[in-house]
Amino acid sequence: MTKKQILELAERERVQFVNMQFTDINGIIKAVTIPVSKLSDAIDSNVWFDGSSVEGFARIFESDMYLKPDLATFAVIPWSRRSGVVTARMICDVYKPTGEPYSCDPRYILKKVLEKAKKKGWVFNTGPELEFFLFKKNEEGEIMALPHDRAGYFDMSTDMAAEIRKDMSIALAEFGIDVETLH
């Protein structure tokens, strides 16, 4: 997307905030949240932050860093619409004040590895399979013992998990992630 398309989409969707996301060295998603009124400036001039506050990034005297947004990653966070405070996200690359990519940015490292693979004629494909359990809490907020349903693997059921899986699939599609199956 172009800057103009992003700003138009943000206005049309009534976005109020944008999470400028990046990942720390441990794989934890971090973000600097900006009001949508600062989005144009963020696209043009990036978003500065204190890298020494991010575990594994920088020492205090090297703390100045900036986030350069990847325009192709702009997306409205689907579940934020329900809260009434519509929020979008952009995934960012981390840079040093010199204009060089930060060598410990996991996204930068991944790009370098993918480029090496491409030079060897390899293509990187991934297809994650996310498996998880859903738990209910009792009146005291403690997790209740399982099971919460009587269905088995691949059983057709109408339990609450079936609806949650559908909601998750719709949200992933809004992020441009193609879901093949739910079970």
Coordinates of N, CA and C in Angstrom, one line a residue:
M1 N 0.8 -1.2 0.0 CA 0.0 0.0 0.0 C 0.9 1.2 0.0
T2 N 0.3 2.3 -0.5 CA 1.0 3.6 -0.5 C 0.6 4.3 0.8
K3 N 1.4 5.4 1.0 CA 1.0 6.3 2.2 C -0.4 6.8 2.0
K4 N -0.7 7.2 0.8 CA -2.1 7.8 0.6 C -3.2 6.8 0.8
Q5 N -2.9 5.5 0.4 CA -3.9 4.5 0.6 C -4.1 4.2 2.1
I6 N -3.0 4.1 2.8 CA -3.0 3.9 4.2 C -3.8 4.9 5.0
L7 N -3.5 6.2 4.7 CA -4.2 7.3 5.3 C -5.7 7.3 5.0
E8 N -6.1 7.0 3.8 CA -7.5 6.9 3.4 C -8.2 5.8 4.1
L9 N -7.5 4.6 4.2 CA -8.1 3.5 4.9 C -8.2 3.8 6.3
A10 N -7.3 4.4 7.0 CA -7.3 4.7 8.4 C -8.5 5.7 8.6
E11 N -8.7 6.6 7.7 CA -9.9 7.5 7.9 C -11.2 6.8 7.7
R12 N -11.3 6.0 6.6 CA -12.5 5.2 6.3 C -12.9 4.3 7.5
E13 N -11.9 3.6 8.1 CA -12.1 2.7 9.2 C -12.2 3.4 10.6
R14 N -12.0 4.7 10.6 CA -12.1 5.5 11.8 C -11.0 5.0 12.9
V15 N -9.8 4.7 12.3 CA -8.7 4.3 13.2 C -8.3 5.5 14.1
Q16 N -8.1 5.2 15.4 CA -7.7 6.2 16.3 C -6.3 6.1 16.8
F17 N -5.7 4.9 16.8 CA -4.4 4.6 17.2 C -3.7 3.6 16.3
V18 N -2.4 3.7 16.2 CA -1.6 2.7 15.4 C -0.5 2.2 16.3
N19 N -0.4 0.8 16.4 CA 0.6 0.2 17.1 C 1.8 0.0 16.1
M20 N 2.9 0.6 16.3 CA 4.1 0.4 15.5 C 4.9 -0.7 16.1
Q21 N 4.7 -1.9 15.5 CA 5.2 -3.2 16.2 C 6.6 -3.6 15.7
F22 N 7.3 -4.2 16.6 CA 8.6 -4.8 16.3 C 8.8 -5.9 17.3
T23 N 9.8 -6.7 17.1 CA 10.0 -7.9 17.9 C 11.4 -7.7 18.7
D24 N 11.4 -8.1 19.9 CA 12.7 -8.0 20.6 C 13.5 -9.3 20.3
I25 N 14.7 -9.4 20.8 CA 15.6 -10.5 20.6 C 15.0 -11.8 21.1
N26 N 14.1 -11.8 22.0 CA 13.5 -13.0 22.6 C 12.2 -13.4 21.8
G27 N 11.8 -12.6 20.8 CA 10.6 -13.0 20.0 C 9.3 -12.4 20.6
I28 N 9.4 -11.5 21.5 CA 8.2 -10.9 22.1 C 7.9 -9.7 21.3
I29 N 6.6 -9.5 20.9 CA 6.1 -8.4 20.2 C 6.1 -7.2 21.1
K30 N 6.7 -6.1 20.6 CA 6.8 -4.8 21.3 C 6.1 -3.8 20.4
A31 N 5.7 -2.7 21.0 CA 5.1 -1.6 20.1 C 5.2 -0.3 20.8
V32 N 5.2 0.7 19.9 CA 5.1 2.1 20.3 C 3.7 2.5 19.6
T33 N 2.8 2.9 20.5 CA 1.5 3.3 20.0 C 1.4 4.8 19.7
I34 N 0.9 5.2 18.5 CA 0.8 6.6 18.2 C -0.6 6.9 17.9
P35 N -1.1 8.1 18.1 CA -2.4 8.6 17.7 C -2.4 8.6 16.1
V36 N -3.5 8.3 15.5 CA -3.6 8.3 14.1 C -3.2 9.7 13.5
S37 N -3.3 10.7 14.2 CA -2.9 12.1 13.7 C -1.4 12.2 13.5
K38 N -0.6 11.2 14.0 CA 0.8 11.2 13.8 C 1.3 10.2 12.8
L39 N 0.3 9.5 12.2 CA 0.6 8.4 11.2 C 1.4 8.9 10.0
S40 N 1.0 10.0 9.4 CA 1.6 10.6 8.3 C 3.1 10.9 8.6
D41 N 3.3 11.5 9.7 CA 4.7 11.9 10.1 C 5.5 10.6 10.3
A42 N 4.9 9.6 10.9 CA 5.6 8.3 11.2 C 6.0 7.6 9.9
I43 N 5.2 7.7 8.9 CA 5.5 7.1 7.6 C 6.7 7.8 7.0
D44 N 6.6 9.2 7.1 CA 7.7 10.0 6.4 C 9.0 10.0 7.2
S45 N 8.9 10.1 8.6 CA 10.0 10.4 9.4 C 10.3 9.3 10.4
N46 N 9.6 8.2 10.4 CA 9.8 7.1 11.3 C 9.4 7.4 12.8
V47 N 9.6 6.5 13.7 CA 9.2 6.7 15.1 C 10.4 6.4 15.9
W48 N 10.9 7.3 16.7 CA 12.1 7.2 17.5 C 11.7 6.5 18.8
F49 N 12.6 5.7 19.4 CA 12.3 5.1 20.7 C 13.6 4.8 21.4
D50 N 13.5 4.5 22.7 CA 14.7 4.2 23.5 C 15.0 2.7 23.5
G51 N 16.0 2.3 22.7 CA 16.4 0.9 22.5 C 16.9 0.3 23.8
S52 N 17.4 1.1 24.7 CA 18.0 0.5 25.9 C 16.8 0.0 26.8
S53 N 15.6 0.3 26.6 CA 14.5 -0.1 27.3 C 13.9 -1.5 26.8
V54 N 14.5 -2.0 25.8 CA 14.1 -3.3 25.2 C 15.2 -4.3 25.5
E55 N 14.8 -5.4 26.2 CA 15.8 -6.4 26.6 C 16.6 -6.9 25.4
G56 N 17.9 -6.9 25.5 CA 18.7 -7.5 24.5 C 19.0 -6.5 23.3
F57 N 18.5 -5.3 23.4 CA 18.7 -4.4 22.2 C 20.0 -3.5 22.4
A58 N 20.0 -2.6 23.3 CA 21.1 -1.7 23.3 C 21.5 -1.2 24.7
R59 N 22.7 -0.7 24.9 CA 23.1 -0.1 26.2 C 22.6 1.3 26.2
I60 N 22.6 1.9 27.4 CA 22.0 3.2 27.5 C 22.6 4.3 26.6
F61 N 24.0 4.2 26.4 CA 24.6 5.2 25.5 C 24.4 4.9 24.0
E62 N 23.7 3.8 23.7 CA 23.4 3.5 22.3 C 21.9 3.5 22.1
S63 N 21.2 4.1 23.0 CA 19.7 3.9 23.1 C 18.9 4.4 21.9
D64 N 19.3 5.5 21.3 CA 18.5 6.1 20.2 C 18.4 5.1 19.0
M65 N 17.1 4.8 18.7 CA 16.8 3.9 17.6 C 15.5 4.4 17.0
Y66 N 15.2 4.0 15.8 CA 13.9 4.3 15.2 C 13.3 3.2 14.5
L67 N 11.9 3.2 14.4 CA 11.1 2.2 13.8 C 10.7 2.8 12.4
K68 N 11.1 2.0 11.4 CA 10.7 2.3 10.0 C 9.5 1.4 9.6
P69 N 8.3 2.0 9.5 CA 7.1 1.1 9.2 C 7.2 0.5 7.8
D70 N 6.8 -0.8 7.7 CA 6.6 -1.5 6.5 C 5.2 -1.2 6.0
L71 N 5.0 -0.4 5.0 CA 3.7 0.0 4.6 C 2.8 -1.2 4.2
A72 N 3.4 -2.3 3.7 CA 2.6 -3.4 3.3 C 1.9 -4.1 4.5
T73 N 2.3 -3.8 5.7 CA 1.8 -4.5 6.9 C 0.7 -3.8 7.6
F74 N 0.3 -2.6 7.1 CA -0.8 -1.9 7.7 C -2.1 -2.7 7.7
A75 N -2.7 -2.9 8.9 CA -3.9 -3.6 9.0 C -4.7 -3.1 10.3
V76 N -6.0 -3.0 10.1 CA -6.8 -2.7 11.3 C -6.9 -3.9 12.1
I77 N -6.8 -3.8 13.4 CA -6.9 -4.9 14.3 C -8.4 -5.2 14.5
P78 N -8.9 -6.3 13.9 CA -10.3 -6.6 13.9 C -11.0 -6.5 15.2
W79 N -10.5 -7.0 16.3 CA -11.2 -7.0 17.5 C -11.2 -5.7 18.2
S80 N -10.4 -4.7 17.7 CA -10.4 -3.4 18.3 C -11.7 -2.7 18.0
R81 N -12.4 -3.1 16.9 CA -13.6 -2.4 16.5 C -14.7 -2.6 17.6
R82 N -14.7 -3.8 18.3 CA -15.7 -4.1 19.3 C -15.5 -3.2 20.5
S83 N -14.3 -2.7 20.8 CA -14.0 -1.9 22.0 C -14.4 -0.5 21.7
G84 N -14.6 -0.1 20.5 CA -14.9 1.3 20.2 C -13.7 2.2 20.0
V85 N -12.5 1.7 20.2 CA -11.3 2.4 20.0 C -10.5 1.7 18.9
V86 N -10.8 2.0 17.6 CA -10.3 1.3 16.5 C -8.8 1.5 16.4
T87 N -8.0 0.4 16.4 CA -6.6 0.5 16.4 C -6.1 -0.3 15.2
A88 N -5.0 0.2 14.6 CA -4.4 -0.6 13.5 C -3.0 -0.9 13.9
R89 N -2.3 -1.7 13.1 CA -0.9 -2.0 13.4 C -0.1 -1.9 12.1
M90 N 1.2 -1.6 12.3 CA 2.2 -1.7 11.2 C 3.4 -2.4 11.8
I91 N 3.9 -3.3 11.1 CA 5.2 -4.0 11.5 C 6.3 -3.1 11.0
C92 N 7.3 -2.9 11.9 CA 8.4 -2.0 11.6 C 9.8 -2.7 11.7
D93 N 10.7 -2.1 11.0 CA 12.1 -2.5 11.0 C 12.8 -1.6 12.0
V94 N 13.8 -2.1 12.7 CA 14.5 -1.2 13.7 C 15.8 -0.7 13.0
Y95 N 16.1 0.6 13.2 CA 17.2 1.2 12.6 C 18.0 1.9 13.7
K96 N 19.3 2.1 13.4 CA 20.2 2.9 14.3 C 20.1 4.4 13.8
P97 N 20.5 5.3 14.5 CA 20.5 6.7 14.1 C 21.3 7.0 12.8
T98 N 22.3 6.2 12.6 CA 23.1 6.3 11.4 C 22.4 6.0 10.1
G99 N 21.2 5.4 10.2 CA 20.4 5.0 9.0 C 20.7 3.5 8.7
E100 N 21.5 2.8 9.4 CA 21.7 1.4 9.2 C 20.7 0.6 9.9
P101 N 20.3 -0.6 9.3 CA 19.4 -1.5 10.0 C 20.1 -2.0 11.3
Y102 N 19.4 -2.1 12.4 CA 19.9 -2.6 13.6 C 20.2 -4.1 13.4
S103 N 21.4 -4.5 13.6 CA 21.9 -5.9 13.3 C 21.2 -7.0 14.2
C104 N 20.7 -6.6 15.4 CA 20.0 -7.6 16.3 C 18.5 -7.5 16.1
D105 N 18.0 -6.8 15.2 CA 16.5 -6.8 14.9 C 16.2 -8.2 14.3
P106 N 15.3 -9.0 14.9 CA 15.0 -10.3 14.4 C 14.4 -10.2 13.0
R107 N 13.7 -9.2 12.6 CA 13.2 -9.1 11.3 C 14.3 -8.8 10.3
Y108 N 15.3 -8.1 10.6 CA 16.5 -7.8 9.8 C 17.3 -9.1 9.6
I109 N 17.4 -9.9 10.7 CA 18.1 -11.2 10.6 C 17.4 -12.1 9.7
L110 N 16.1 -12.2 9.8 CA 15.3 -13.0 8.9 C 15.5 -12.6 7.4
K111 N 15.4 -11.3 7.2 CA 15.6 -10.9 5.8 C 16.9 -11.3 5.2
K112 N 18.0 -11.2 6.0 CA 19.3 -11.6 5.6 C 19.4 -13.1 5.3
V113 N 18.8 -13.9 6.1 CA 18.8 -15.4 5.9 C 17.9 -15.7 4.7
L114 N 16.8 -15.1 4.5 CA 16.0 -15.3 3.3 C 16.7 -14.9 2.0
E115 N 17.5 -13.9 2.1 CA 18.3 -13.4 0.9 C 19.4 -14.5 0.6
K116 N 20.0 -15.0 1.6 CA 21.0 -16.1 1.4 C 20.4 -17.3 0.8
A117 N 19.2 -17.7 1.3 CA 18.5 -18.8 0.8 C 18.1 -18.6 -0.7
K118 N 17.7 -17.4 -1.0 CA 17.3 -17.1 -2.4 C 18.4 -17.2 -3.3
K119 N 19.6 -16.8 -2.9 CA 20.8 -16.9 -3.7 C 21.2 -18.3 -4.0
K120 N 20.8 -19.2 -3.1 CA 21.1 -20.6 -3.3 C 20.0 -21.3 -4.1
G121 N 19.0 -20.6 -4.5 CA 17.9 -21.1 -5.2 C 16.8 -21.7 -4.3
W122 N 16.8 -21.5 -3.0 CA 15.8 -22.0 -2.1 C 14.7 -21.1 -2.0
V123 N 13.5 -21.6 -1.7 CA 12.3 -20.8 -1.4 C 11.8 -21.2 0.0
F124 N 11.6 -20.2 0.8 CA 11.1 -20.4 2.2 C 9.6 -20.4 2.2
N125 N 9.0 -21.5 2.6 CA 7.6 -21.6 2.8 C 7.3 -22.1 4.2
T126 N 6.2 -21.6 4.8 CA 5.9 -22.0 6.1 C 4.4 -22.2 6.2
G127 N 4.0 -23.1 7.0 CA 2.6 -23.4 7.3 C 2.4 -23.8 8.7
P128 N 2.3 -22.8 9.6 CA 2.1 -23.1 11.0 C 0.8 -23.8 11.3
E129 N 0.9 -24.7 12.3 CA -0.3 -25.4 12.8 C -0.4 -25.0 14.2
L130 N -1.3 -24.2 14.6 CA -1.5 -23.7 15.9 C -2.4 -24.6 16.7
E131 N -1.9 -25.2 17.8 CA -2.8 -26.0 18.6 C -2.8 -25.4 20.0
F132 N -4.0 -25.4 20.6 CA -4.2 -24.8 21.9 C -5.4 -25.4 22.6
F133 N -5.5 -25.1 23.9 CA -6.7 -25.4 24.7 C -7.3 -24.1 25.1
L134 N -8.7 -24.1 25.3 CA -9.4 -23.0 25.8 C -9.9 -23.4 27.2
F135 N -9.7 -22.6 28.2 CA -10.1 -22.9 29.5 C -11.1 -21.9 30.0
K136 N -12.0 -22.4 30.9 CA -13.0 -21.5 31.5 C -12.5 -21.2 32.9
K137 N -13.0 -20.1 33.5 CA -12.7 -19.7 34.8 C -13.9 -19.8 35.7
N138 N -13.8 -20.1 36.9 CA -14.9 -20.2 37.8 C -15.2 -18.8 38.4
E139 N -16.1 -18.6 39.3 CA -16.5 -17.3 39.9 C -15.3 -16.7 40.6
E140 N -14.4 -17.4 41.1 CA -13.2 -16.9 41.8 C -12.1 -16.5 40.8
G141 N -12.3 -16.8 39.5 CA -11.2 -16.5 38.6 C -10.2 -17.6 38.4
E142 N -10.4 -18.7 39.0 CA -9.5 -19.8 38.9 C -9.9 -20.7 37.7
I143 N -8.9 -21.3 37.0 CA -9.2 -22.1 35.9 C -9.8 -23.4 36.3
M144 N -10.9 -23.8 35.7 CA -11.7 -25.0 36.0 C -11.0 -26.2 35.4
A145 N -11.2 -27.3 36.0 CA -10.7 -28.6 35.4 C -11.4 -28.9 34.1
L146 N -10.6 -29.6 33.2 CA -11.2 -30.0 32.0 C -11.9 -31.3 32.2
P147 N -12.7 -31.8 31.3 CA -13.0 -31.2 30.0 C -14.2 -30.2 30.0
H148 N -14.3 -29.3 29.1 CA -15.5 -28.4 28.9 C -16.4 -28.8 27.8
D149 N -16.0 -29.8 27.1 CA -16.8 -30.3 26.0 C -16.7 -31.9 25.9
R150 N -17.5 -32.5 25.1 CA -17.4 -33.9 25.0 C -16.9 -34.3 23.6
A151 N -16.5 -33.4 22.8 CA -16.1 -33.7 21.4 C -14.7 -34.2 21.4
G152 N -14.4 -35.0 20.4 CA -13.0 -35.5 20.2 C -12.4 -34.9 18.9
Y153 N -11.2 -35.3 18.6 CA -10.6 -34.7 17.4 C -11.4 -34.9 16.2
F154 N -11.7 -33.9 15.4 CA -12.4 -33.9 14.2 C -13.9 -34.1 14.4
D155 N -14.4 -34.3 15.6 CA -15.8 -34.4 15.9 C -16.5 -33.1 15.5
M156 N -17.7 -33.2 14.9 CA -18.5 -32.0 14.6 C -19.2 -31.6 15.9
S157 N -19.0 -30.4 16.4 CA -19.6 -30.0 17.6 C -20.1 -28.6 17.5
T158 N -20.9 -28.2 18.5 CA -21.5 -26.9 18.5 C -21.1 -26.2 19.8
D159 N -20.0 -26.6 20.3 CA -19.5 -25.9 21.6 C -19.0 -24.5 21.3
M160 N -18.7 -23.8 22.4 CA -18.2 -22.5 22.3 C -16.9 -22.4 21.5
A161 N -16.1 -23.4 21.5 CA -14.8 -23.4 20.8 C -15.0 -23.3 19.3
A162 N -16.1 -23.9 18.8 CA -16.3 -23.8 17.4 C -16.5 -22.4 16.9
E163 N -17.2 -21.6 17.7 CA -17.5 -20.2 17.4 C -16.2 -19.4 17.5
I164 N -15.4 -19.7 18.6 CA -14.1 -19.0 18.7 C -13.2 -19.3 17.6
R165 N -13.1 -20.5 17.1 CA -12.3 -20.8 15.9 C -12.7 -20.0 14.7
K166 N -14.0 -19.9 14.5 CA -14.5 -19.1 13.4 C -14.1 -17.7 13.5
D167 N -14.3 -17.1 14.7 CA -13.9 -15.7 15.0 C -12.4 -15.5 14.7
M168 N -11.6 -16.5 15.1 CA -10.1 -16.4 14.9 C -9.8 -16.4 13.4
S169 N -10.5 -17.3 12.7 CA -10.3 -17.4 11.2 C -10.6 -16.1 10.5
I170 N -11.7 -15.5 10.9 CA -12.1 -14.2 10.3 C -11.1 -13.2 10.6
A171 N -10.6 -13.1 11.8 CA -9.6 -12.1 12.2 C -8.3 -12.3 11.4
L172 N -7.9 -13.6 11.3 CA -6.7 -13.9 10.5 C -6.8 -13.5 9.1
A173 N -8.0 -13.7 8.5 CA -8.2 -13.3 7.1 C -8.1 -11.8 6.9
E174 N -8.6 -11.1 7.9 CA -8.5 -9.6 7.8 C -7.0 -9.1 7.9
F175 N -6.1 -10.0 8.4 CA -4.7 -9.7 8.4 C -4.0 -10.2 7.2
G176 N -4.8 -10.8 6.3 CA -4.3 -11.4 5.0 C -3.7 -12.8 5.2
I177 N -4.0 -13.5 6.3 CA -3.5 -14.8 6.5 C -4.5 -15.8 6.1
D178 N -4.2 -16.7 5.1 CA -5.0 -17.7 4.6 C -5.1 -18.9 5.5
V179 N -6.3 -19.1 6.0 CA -6.6 -20.3 6.9 C -7.1 -21.4 6.1
E180 N -6.5 -22.6 6.2 CA -6.9 -23.7 5.4 C -8.0 -24.5 6.1
T181 N -7.8 -24.8 7.4 CA -8.8 -25.7 8.1 C -8.9 -25.3 9.5
L182 N -10.0 -25.6 10.1 CA -10.3 -25.4 11.5 C -10.7 -26.8 12.0
H183 N -10.2 -27.2 13.1 CA -10.7 -28.4 13.8 C -10.1 -28.5 15.2

